[in-house]
Short mmCIF file of C-alpha atoms in Angstrom, two decimals:
data_model
loop_
_atom_site.label_atom_id
_atom_site.label_comp_id
_atom_site.label_asym_id
_atom_site.label_seq_id
_atom_site.Cartn_x
_atom_site.Cartn_y
_atom_site.Cartn_z
CA MET A 1 28.02 13.51 21.68
CA LYS A 2 27.32 12.93 18.00
CA THR A 3 24.69 15.81 18.04
CA LEU A 4 27.37 18.28 19.61
CA GLY A 5 29.88 17.03 17.11
CA TYR A 6 27.39 18.05 14.28
CA TYR A 7 26.88 21.44 16.08
CA ILE A 8 30.37 22.39 16.19
CA PHE A 9 30.77 21.53 12.35
CA ALA A 10 27.89 23.58 11.60
CA ILE A 11 29.19 26.41 13.88
CA VAL A 12 32.56 26.60 12.10
CA TYR A 13 30.91 26.00 8.87
CA TYR A 14 28.48 29.38 9.43
CA LEU A 15 31.56 31.30 10.65
CA CYS A 16 33.40 30.55 7.27
CA LYS A 17 30.42 30.96 5.20
CA PRO A 18 30.92 34.55 4.72
CA ILE A 19 34.23 33.83 2.81
CA PRO A 20 33.69 33.70 -1.12
CA PHE A 21 33.56 30.04 -2.35
CA LYS A 22 36.82 29.26 -4.63
CA LYS A 23 35.82 28.53 -8.06
CA ASN A 24 36.91 24.65 -9.01
CA ARG A 25 37.22 24.05 -5.88
CA VAL A 26 35.43 20.38 -4.79
CA LEU A 27 34.72 18.67 -1.54
CA CYS A 28 34.81 14.69 -1.99
CA ILE A 29 32.68 13.29 0.98
CA ALA A 30 33.48 9.47 0.95
CA SER A 31 31.96 8.41 3.76
CA HIS A 32 30.65 4.87 2.59
CA ASP A 33 33.44 3.80 0.25
CA ASP A 34 36.72 5.98 -0.34
CA ARG A 35 38.27 3.21 -2.47
CA LYS A 36 39.72 4.09 -6.01
CA GLY A 37 36.55 2.49 -7.93
CA SER A 38 33.74 4.46 -5.69
CA ASN A 39 31.71 6.71 -7.37
CA VAL A 40 33.13 9.90 -5.65
CA ASN A 41 36.59 8.89 -6.57
CA LEU A 42 35.67 7.89 -10.19
CA VAL A 43 34.38 11.56 -10.66
CA ARG A 44 37.40 13.36 -9.08
CA ALA A 45 39.66 11.36 -11.02
CA ALA A 46 37.64 12.54 -14.30
CA LEU A 47 37.62 16.24 -13.10
CA GLU A 48 41.31 15.88 -12.37
CA GLU A 49 42.00 14.66 -16.11
CA LYS A 50 39.51 17.09 -17.80
CA ASP A 51 40.79 20.44 -16.19
CA SER A 52 43.66 20.90 -14.22
CA ALA A 53 42.47 23.90 -12.57
CA TYR A 54 40.04 21.95 -10.28
CA SER A 55 41.26 21.47 -6.80
CA PHE A 56 40.26 19.18 -4.41
CA SER A 57 39.84 18.42 -0.55
CA SER A 58 38.37 15.14 0.87
CA ILE A 59 36.38 13.35 4.20
CA SER A 60 37.27 9.99 3.67
CA LYS A 61 35.63 6.84 5.52
CA SER A 62 38.94 6.31 7.46
CA GLN A 63 39.02 9.75 8.84
CA ILE A 64 35.57 9.87 9.93
CA ARG A 65 36.24 6.45 11.72
CA LYS A 66 39.35 8.07 13.61
CA VAL A 67 37.11 11.10 14.51
CA LYS A 68 34.42 8.48 16.10
CA GLU A 69 36.96 6.85 17.98
CA PHE A 70 38.70 10.06 19.34
CA SER A 71 41.94 8.55 18.20
CA SER A 72 43.96 11.56 17.08
CA ILE A 73 43.74 15.34 18.24
CA LYS A 74 45.18 15.98 14.71
CA ALA A 75 42.12 14.11 13.21
CA LEU A 76 39.45 15.94 15.42
CA LEU A 77 41.13 19.11 14.88
CA SER A 78 41.17 18.79 10.94
CA PHE A 79 37.49 17.43 10.94
CA PHE A 80 35.81 20.07 13.21
CA ILE A 81 38.11 23.05 11.81
CA LYS A 82 39.42 22.43 8.37
CA LYS A 83 36.74 20.57 6.76
CA PRO A 84 33.98 23.02 7.55
CA TYR A 85 36.25 25.72 6.22
CA GLN A 86 36.60 23.59 3.05
CA MET A 87 33.09 22.77 2.62
CA ALA A 88 32.29 26.64 3.12
CA ARG A 89 34.79 27.49 0.23
CA ALA A 90 33.58 24.51 -1.99
CA GLU A 91 32.06 25.06 -5.65
CA ILE A 92 30.78 21.59 -5.80
CA ILE A 93 30.29 18.53 -2.77
CA LEU A 94 30.23 15.25 -4.21
CA MET A 95 29.19 12.69 -1.45
CA ASP A 96 27.99 8.83 -1.44
CA ASN A 97 26.29 8.79 1.68
CA VAL A 98 24.32 11.06 4.00
CA PHE A 99 26.52 13.13 6.00
CA LEU A 100 24.43 14.08 8.93
CA PRO A 101 26.46 17.44 10.12
CA MET A 102 24.78 18.93 7.10
CA ALA A 103 21.42 18.60 9.01
CA PHE A 104 22.31 21.52 11.25
CA LEU A 105 23.46 23.79 8.30
CA ARG A 106 22.32 25.25 4.76
CA VAL A 107 24.90 25.26 2.03
CA LYS A 108 25.61 28.36 -0.19
CA LYS A 109 23.08 29.12 -2.82
CA HIS A 110 25.23 28.48 -5.81
CA THR A 111 27.19 25.27 -4.37
CA LYS A 112 26.17 22.12 -6.07
CA VAL A 113 25.78 19.10 -3.81
CA VAL A 114 26.08 15.88 -5.61
CA GLN A 115 24.68 12.88 -4.03
CA LEU A 116 26.30 9.69 -5.88
CA TRP A 117 24.62 7.24 -3.59
CA HIS A 118 26.71 4.12 -3.35
CA GLY A 119 24.13 1.60 -4.31
CA THR A 120 23.32 1.56 -8.00
CA GLY A 121 19.92 0.42 -7.21
CA THR A 122 18.21 -1.20 -4.41
CA ILE A 123 15.71 -3.90 -3.26
CA LYS A 124 15.58 -3.03 0.43
CA LYS A 125 13.62 -0.06 1.53
CA PHE A 126 16.12 2.58 3.01
CA GLY A 127 16.15 6.19 4.19
CA GLN A 128 12.86 8.01 4.99
CA ASP A 129 11.06 4.90 3.63
CA VAL A 130 12.60 3.10 6.90
CA ASN A 131 14.17 5.52 9.42
CA THR A 132 12.02 7.00 12.10
CA GLY A 133 12.49 9.36 15.00
CA ARG A 134 15.37 11.41 15.24
CA LEU A 135 17.35 9.66 12.82
CA GLY A 136 14.85 10.08 10.12
CA LYS A 137 14.23 13.73 10.72
CA LEU A 138 18.32 14.10 10.66
CA GLU A 139 18.70 12.60 7.17
CA LYS A 140 15.80 14.59 5.93
CA ARG A 141 17.25 17.98 6.90
CA ALA A 142 20.81 17.07 5.53
CA ASN A 143 19.29 15.59 2.22
CA GLU A 144 17.55 19.20 1.73
CA ASN A 145 21.11 20.32 0.70
CA ILE A 146 21.25 18.02 -2.32
CA SER A 147 21.06 19.76 -5.66
CA HIS A 148 21.66 16.53 -7.79
CA LEU A 149 20.81 13.19 -6.72
CA ILE A 150 22.27 10.82 -9.54
CA VAL A 151 20.66 7.55 -10.15
CA ASN A 152 20.43 4.93 -13.11
CA SER A 153 16.88 4.88 -14.05
CA GLN A 154 13.42 6.40 -14.19
CA GLU A 155 12.03 3.85 -11.94
CA MET A 156 14.86 4.57 -9.44
CA LYS A 157 14.33 8.05 -9.72
CA ASP A 158 10.65 7.71 -8.66
CA LEU A 159 11.85 5.11 -5.72
CA TYR A 160 14.57 7.56 -4.39
CA ALA A 161 12.32 10.53 -4.44
CA GLY A 162 10.81 9.02 -1.30
CA ALA A 163 13.83 7.54 -0.06
CA PHE A 164 15.54 10.72 0.37
CA GLY A 165 12.93 13.02 1.05
CA ILE A 166 13.55 15.16 -2.05
CA SER A 167 11.60 16.52 -5.27
CA LYS A 168 12.02 14.58 -8.33
CA ASN A 169 13.25 17.74 -10.13
CA ARG A 170 16.37 17.37 -8.42
CA ILE A 171 16.83 13.77 -9.34
CA TYR A 172 18.85 12.79 -12.73
CA PRO A 173 18.63 9.51 -14.32
CA ILE A 174 21.71 9.78 -16.26
CA GLY A 175 23.81 6.69 -14.96
CA LEU A 176 26.22 6.15 -11.84
CA PRO A 177 30.01 6.48 -12.43
CA LYS A 178 30.25 2.99 -11.15
CA THR A 179 28.42 1.86 -14.32
CA ASP A 180 30.99 3.24 -16.52
CA LEU A 181 33.86 1.33 -14.53
CA MET A 182 31.55 -1.99 -14.95
CA TYR A 183 31.18 -1.14 -18.55
CA TYR A 184 34.87 -1.17 -18.87
CA HIS A 185 35.83 -3.83 -16.75
CA MET A 186 33.60 -6.39 -18.40
CA LYS A 187 35.70 -5.81 -21.84
CA ASN A 188 39.24 -6.72 -19.67
CA ASP A 189 40.16 -10.20 -19.47
CA LEU A 190 43.09 -9.06 -17.05
CA HIS A 191 40.98 -8.67 -14.46
CA LYS A 192 40.01 -12.18 -13.87
CA ALA A 193 43.59 -13.27 -14.51
CA SER A 194 44.98 -10.79 -11.73
CA ILE A 195 42.32 -12.23 -9.07
CA TYR A 196 43.36 -15.91 -10.26
CA ASP A 197 46.88 -15.17 -10.13
CA LYS A 198 46.79 -13.26 -6.48
CA TYR A 199 44.63 -15.95 -4.96
CA SER A 200 46.35 -18.83 -6.76
CA ILE A 201 43.13 -20.22 -8.09
CA PRO A 202 43.67 -22.83 -10.93
CA GLN A 203 42.90 -21.79 -14.20
CA ASP A 204 40.69 -24.68 -14.88
CA LYS A 205 38.53 -23.92 -11.69
CA LYS A 206 35.41 -21.50 -11.83
CA LEU A 207 34.99 -18.92 -9.26
CA ILE A 208 31.62 -18.28 -7.23
CA LEU A 209 31.39 -15.19 -5.33
CA TYR A 210 29.15 -14.97 -2.22
CA ALA A 211 28.19 -11.63 -1.40
CA PRO A 212 25.48 -11.53 1.37
CA THR A 213 23.81 -8.36 2.55
CA PHE A 214 24.36 -6.55 5.99
CA ARG A 215 21.63 -7.64 8.28
CA ASP A 216 20.33 -4.84 10.77
CA TYR A 217 18.43 -6.84 12.76
CA GLN A 218 21.40 -8.67 14.23
CA GLU A 219 22.54 -8.03 17.71
CA SER A 220 26.07 -7.90 17.24
CA ASP A 221 28.99 -8.34 15.02
CA ASN A 222 30.20 -11.70 16.63
CA GLU A 223 26.80 -13.00 15.98
CA VAL A 224 26.97 -12.01 12.49
CA GLY A 225 30.44 -13.41 11.89
CA LYS A 226 29.45 -16.77 13.71
CA ASP A 227 26.20 -17.13 11.66
CA LEU A 228 28.15 -16.38 8.48
CA ARG A 229 31.06 -18.78 9.42
CA ASP A 230 28.16 -21.58 9.66
CA ILE A 231 26.74 -20.61 6.60
CA VAL A 232 29.90 -20.73 4.58
CA ARG A 233 30.82 -24.17 5.88
CA GLN A 234 27.49 -25.55 4.91
CA MET A 235 27.71 -23.98 1.18
CA ALA A 236 31.30 -25.43 1.10
CA LEU A 237 30.08 -28.91 1.30
CA GLU A 238 27.56 -28.68 -1.60
CA ILE A 239 29.80 -26.82 -3.96
CA PRO A 240 30.99 -28.99 -6.79
CA GLU A 241 35.04 -29.51 -6.97
CA GLU A 242 35.35 -27.39 -9.95
CA TYR A 243 34.35 -24.08 -8.00
CA TYR A 244 36.22 -21.93 -5.80
CA LEU A 245 34.19 -19.58 -3.47
CA GLY A 246 35.13 -15.98 -2.84
CA VAL A 247 33.44 -14.40 0.00
CA ARG A 248 32.91 -10.68 -0.33
CA LEU A 249 31.35 -9.25 3.09
CA HIS A 250 30.00 -5.96 3.91
CA PRO A 251 32.68 -3.57 5.75
CA PHE A 252 31.08 -3.77 9.03
CA ILE A 253 31.42 -7.34 9.45
CA ALA A 254 34.62 -8.31 7.06
CA ASN A 255 37.19 -7.50 9.94
CA ASP A 256 35.73 -10.06 12.17
CA PHE A 257 34.97 -12.68 9.85
CA LEU A 258 38.73 -12.33 8.38
CA GLU A 259 40.06 -12.77 11.99
CA ASN A 260 37.99 -15.87 12.78
CA GLU A 261 37.42 -17.86 9.82
CA PRO A 262 40.75 -19.63 8.78
CA THR A 263 40.54 -22.65 11.45
CA SER A 264 36.61 -22.81 11.54
CA ILE A 265 36.18 -23.43 7.87
CA ASN A 266 39.07 -25.26 6.66
CA ASP A 267 38.74 -25.48 3.05
CA LYS A 268 41.44 -23.85 0.70
CA ARG A 269 38.78 -23.31 -1.89
CA ILE A 270 36.96 -20.62 0.23
CA ILE A 271 38.60 -17.13 0.01
CA ASN A 272 38.08 -14.15 1.96
CA MET A 273 38.02 -11.35 -0.82
CA SER A 274 35.85 -8.51 1.33
CA PHE A 275 38.59 -5.94 0.76
CA GLU A 276 39.10 -6.24 -3.30
CA GLU A 277 37.62 -3.66 -5.58
CA GLU A 278 34.36 -4.69 -6.50
CA GLY A 279 34.66 -4.19 -10.22
CA PRO A 280 37.45 -6.70 -11.15
CA LEU A 281 36.14 -9.15 -8.51
CA LEU A 282 32.52 -9.27 -10.34
CA VAL A 283 34.06 -9.70 -13.52
CA ALA A 284 36.56 -12.31 -12.32
CA SER A 285 33.37 -14.41 -11.02
CA ASP A 286 31.24 -16.68 -12.88
CA ILE A 287 28.20 -16.91 -10.48
CA LEU A 288 26.96 -14.72 -8.03
CA ILE A 289 25.31 -16.19 -4.98
CA THR A 290 23.64 -13.42 -2.81
CA ASP A 291 20.45 -12.56 -0.76
CA TYR A 292 18.96 -8.86 -0.62
CA SER A 293 22.14 -7.16 -1.72
CA SER A 294 22.16 -4.26 -4.40
CA ILE A 295 25.21 -5.85 -5.89
CA ILE A 296 22.72 -7.90 -8.30
CA PHE A 297 22.60 -4.50 -10.35
CA GLU A 298 26.17 -4.33 -11.24
CA TYR A 299 26.25 -7.91 -11.56
CA SER A 300 23.57 -8.00 -13.95
CA ILE A 301 25.38 -6.01 -16.38
CA MET A 302 27.40 -9.02 -17.58
CA GLU A 303 24.45 -11.19 -18.07
CA ARG A 304 25.77 -13.99 -15.66
CA PRO A 305 24.04 -16.54 -13.46
CA MET A 306 22.60 -15.41 -9.90
CA ILE A 307 21.43 -17.41 -7.22
CA PHE A 308 19.34 -15.88 -4.28
CA TYR A 309 20.27 -17.71 -1.00
CA ALA A 310 17.67 -16.46 1.02
CA TYR A 311 17.76 -18.86 4.22
CA ASP A 312 16.36 -16.09 6.42
CA LEU A 313 13.45 -14.39 4.08
CA GLU A 314 10.75 -14.58 6.60
CA THR A 315 12.97 -13.31 9.24
CA TYR A 316 14.52 -10.59 7.10
CA LYS A 317 11.10 -9.40 6.18
CA ASN A 318 9.79 -9.03 9.75
CA HIS A 319 12.79 -7.65 11.33
CA ASP A 320 14.89 -5.93 8.98
CA ARG A 321 13.91 -3.10 6.46
CA GLY A 322 11.65 -4.71 4.31
CA PHE A 323 11.39 -4.91 0.38
CA TYR A 324 10.08 -2.45 -2.44
CA TYR A 325 9.16 -5.25 -4.56
CA ASP A 326 7.61 -8.41 -3.99
CA TYR A 327 11.21 -10.37 -3.54
CA GLU A 328 10.20 -13.85 -4.85
CA SER A 329 9.02 -12.54 -8.33
CA TYR A 330 11.68 -9.52 -8.67
CA VAL A 331 14.85 -11.59 -8.16
CA PRO A 332 16.48 -12.39 -11.70
CA GLY A 333 17.65 -15.97 -10.46
CA PRO A 334 16.70 -19.13 -8.74
CA LEU A 335 15.53 -18.58 -4.76
CA VAL A 336 16.82 -21.25 -2.39
CA ARG A 337 16.54 -21.55 1.25
CA THR A 338 19.16 -24.22 2.25
CA SER A 339 22.47 -25.23 1.32
CA GLN A 340 21.01 -28.69 0.14
CA GLU A 341 18.77 -26.70 -2.63
CA LEU A 342 21.73 -24.33 -3.39
CA GLY A 343 23.73 -27.69 -4.14
CA GLN A 344 20.90 -28.81 -6.47
CA ILE A 345 21.10 -25.56 -8.57
CA PHE A 346 24.59 -26.56 -9.50
CA VAL A 347 23.51 -29.97 -10.56
CA THR A 348 20.59 -28.89 -12.53
CA GLU A 349 22.06 -25.66 -13.82
CA ASN A 350 18.55 -24.08 -14.08
CA TYR A 351 19.63 -20.43 -14.60
CA PRO A 352 16.65 -18.27 -15.94
CA MET A 353 19.23 -16.06 -17.98
CA TYR A 354 16.31 -14.17 -19.78
CA LYS A 355 15.51 -12.65 -16.11
CA VAL A 356 18.81 -11.43 -15.98
CA LYS A 357 18.92 -9.68 -19.48
CA GLU A 358 15.49 -7.89 -18.58
CA PHE A 359 16.72 -7.01 -15.25
CA LYS A 360 19.67 -5.34 -16.67
CA GLU A 361 17.60 -3.70 -19.62
CA LYS A 362 15.30 -2.45 -17.13
CA ASN A 363 17.64 -0.90 -14.61
CA PHE A 364 20.45 0.33 -17.04
CA PRO A 365 18.97 2.13 -19.99
CA TYR A 366 22.09 4.14 -20.05
CA LEU A 367 24.89 1.40 -20.31
CA ASP A 368 27.28 3.32 -22.45
CA GLY A 369 30.19 3.87 -20.53
CA LYS A 370 29.46 7.87 -20.89
CA ALA A 371 27.48 8.37 -17.24
CA ILE A 372 30.66 10.43 -16.12
CA GLU A 373 30.70 12.53 -19.11
CA ARG A 374 26.88 13.29 -18.78
CA LEU A 375 27.43 14.18 -14.96
CA LEU A 376 30.24 16.48 -15.73
CA GLU A 377 28.12 18.38 -18.53
CA LEU A 378 25.30 18.64 -15.73
CA ILE A 379 27.28 19.97 -13.23
CA CYS A 380 30.19 21.58 -14.31
CA VAL A 381 31.29 24.57 -16.76
CA PHE A 382 34.64 23.79 -18.91
#
């Protein structure tokens, strides 16, 4: 059924392809993150502010969900008729993920396809480095449409060339839009106050943010949710009284956790913050606890402590995607395997902050709040 849908999308696109593209027309494909602070929507807002001549259409995460669920005839007609037409007329296509219908079509020669990948960096292998078979082939064919892949550093340029299967001359290490947002967020104390007020966190308390990665090897959403509830319960026993724990989960499992966690955890200091904008939440937190998530790249910008709670490291290495680096030596913070070891870190406060600073400097050579400006100069003529 998915393949049939991809073909229908491509056929309608080719029927519309002879129509000349419309100057200053932008299609925004935010299939991973359609929130205000996403890479795609940040660029859209900058274009709107820069020049009123730009016009926009969009394919959002929520629209794609409706299509997958067959929940609306209107949504199906829009996706398979209107969206290919809008793509055929777009001068610029902004996207934050692989859009698989593009595996069955080739965009017009002068259309700029800008891949603003949702992660600001990566520890885990992804894309062509892990996906094989039909999915790997479809991703590679879809990525052939990319004219501009935006990354933060030369190191990520080299790594992403393999992950996307495209040549390095289409990859631009000029900084992702989200880094601009973090650059300005960390100068704004109001974000911390707004998070504390929203969740009634006392001003004399500190906030820990727990943001684990999504595990591909888990068999079901229910299994993931149960494991996480057990882990969070154990963490709560070890966290000192002066801390609150904000939990930010991957969108795939956040709903299940939210629906089932209140009675099973029973600790007012634990708050589900999975649906908050990432920037303000990172600024509001004093310490990050994670495992293999790319959130460490954004968080390092503020040079605050990070703890790596890798309770399933061996399993993850053997059954999930694997890493581009030696995990133990790469992460810029203490590595723990148990909740007891985690609790001991809070006692000793042994945070190697020099590692965080080195990590930041290595991955963000253009941390100046001008990434969007550089991108617009690259893809637009004003």
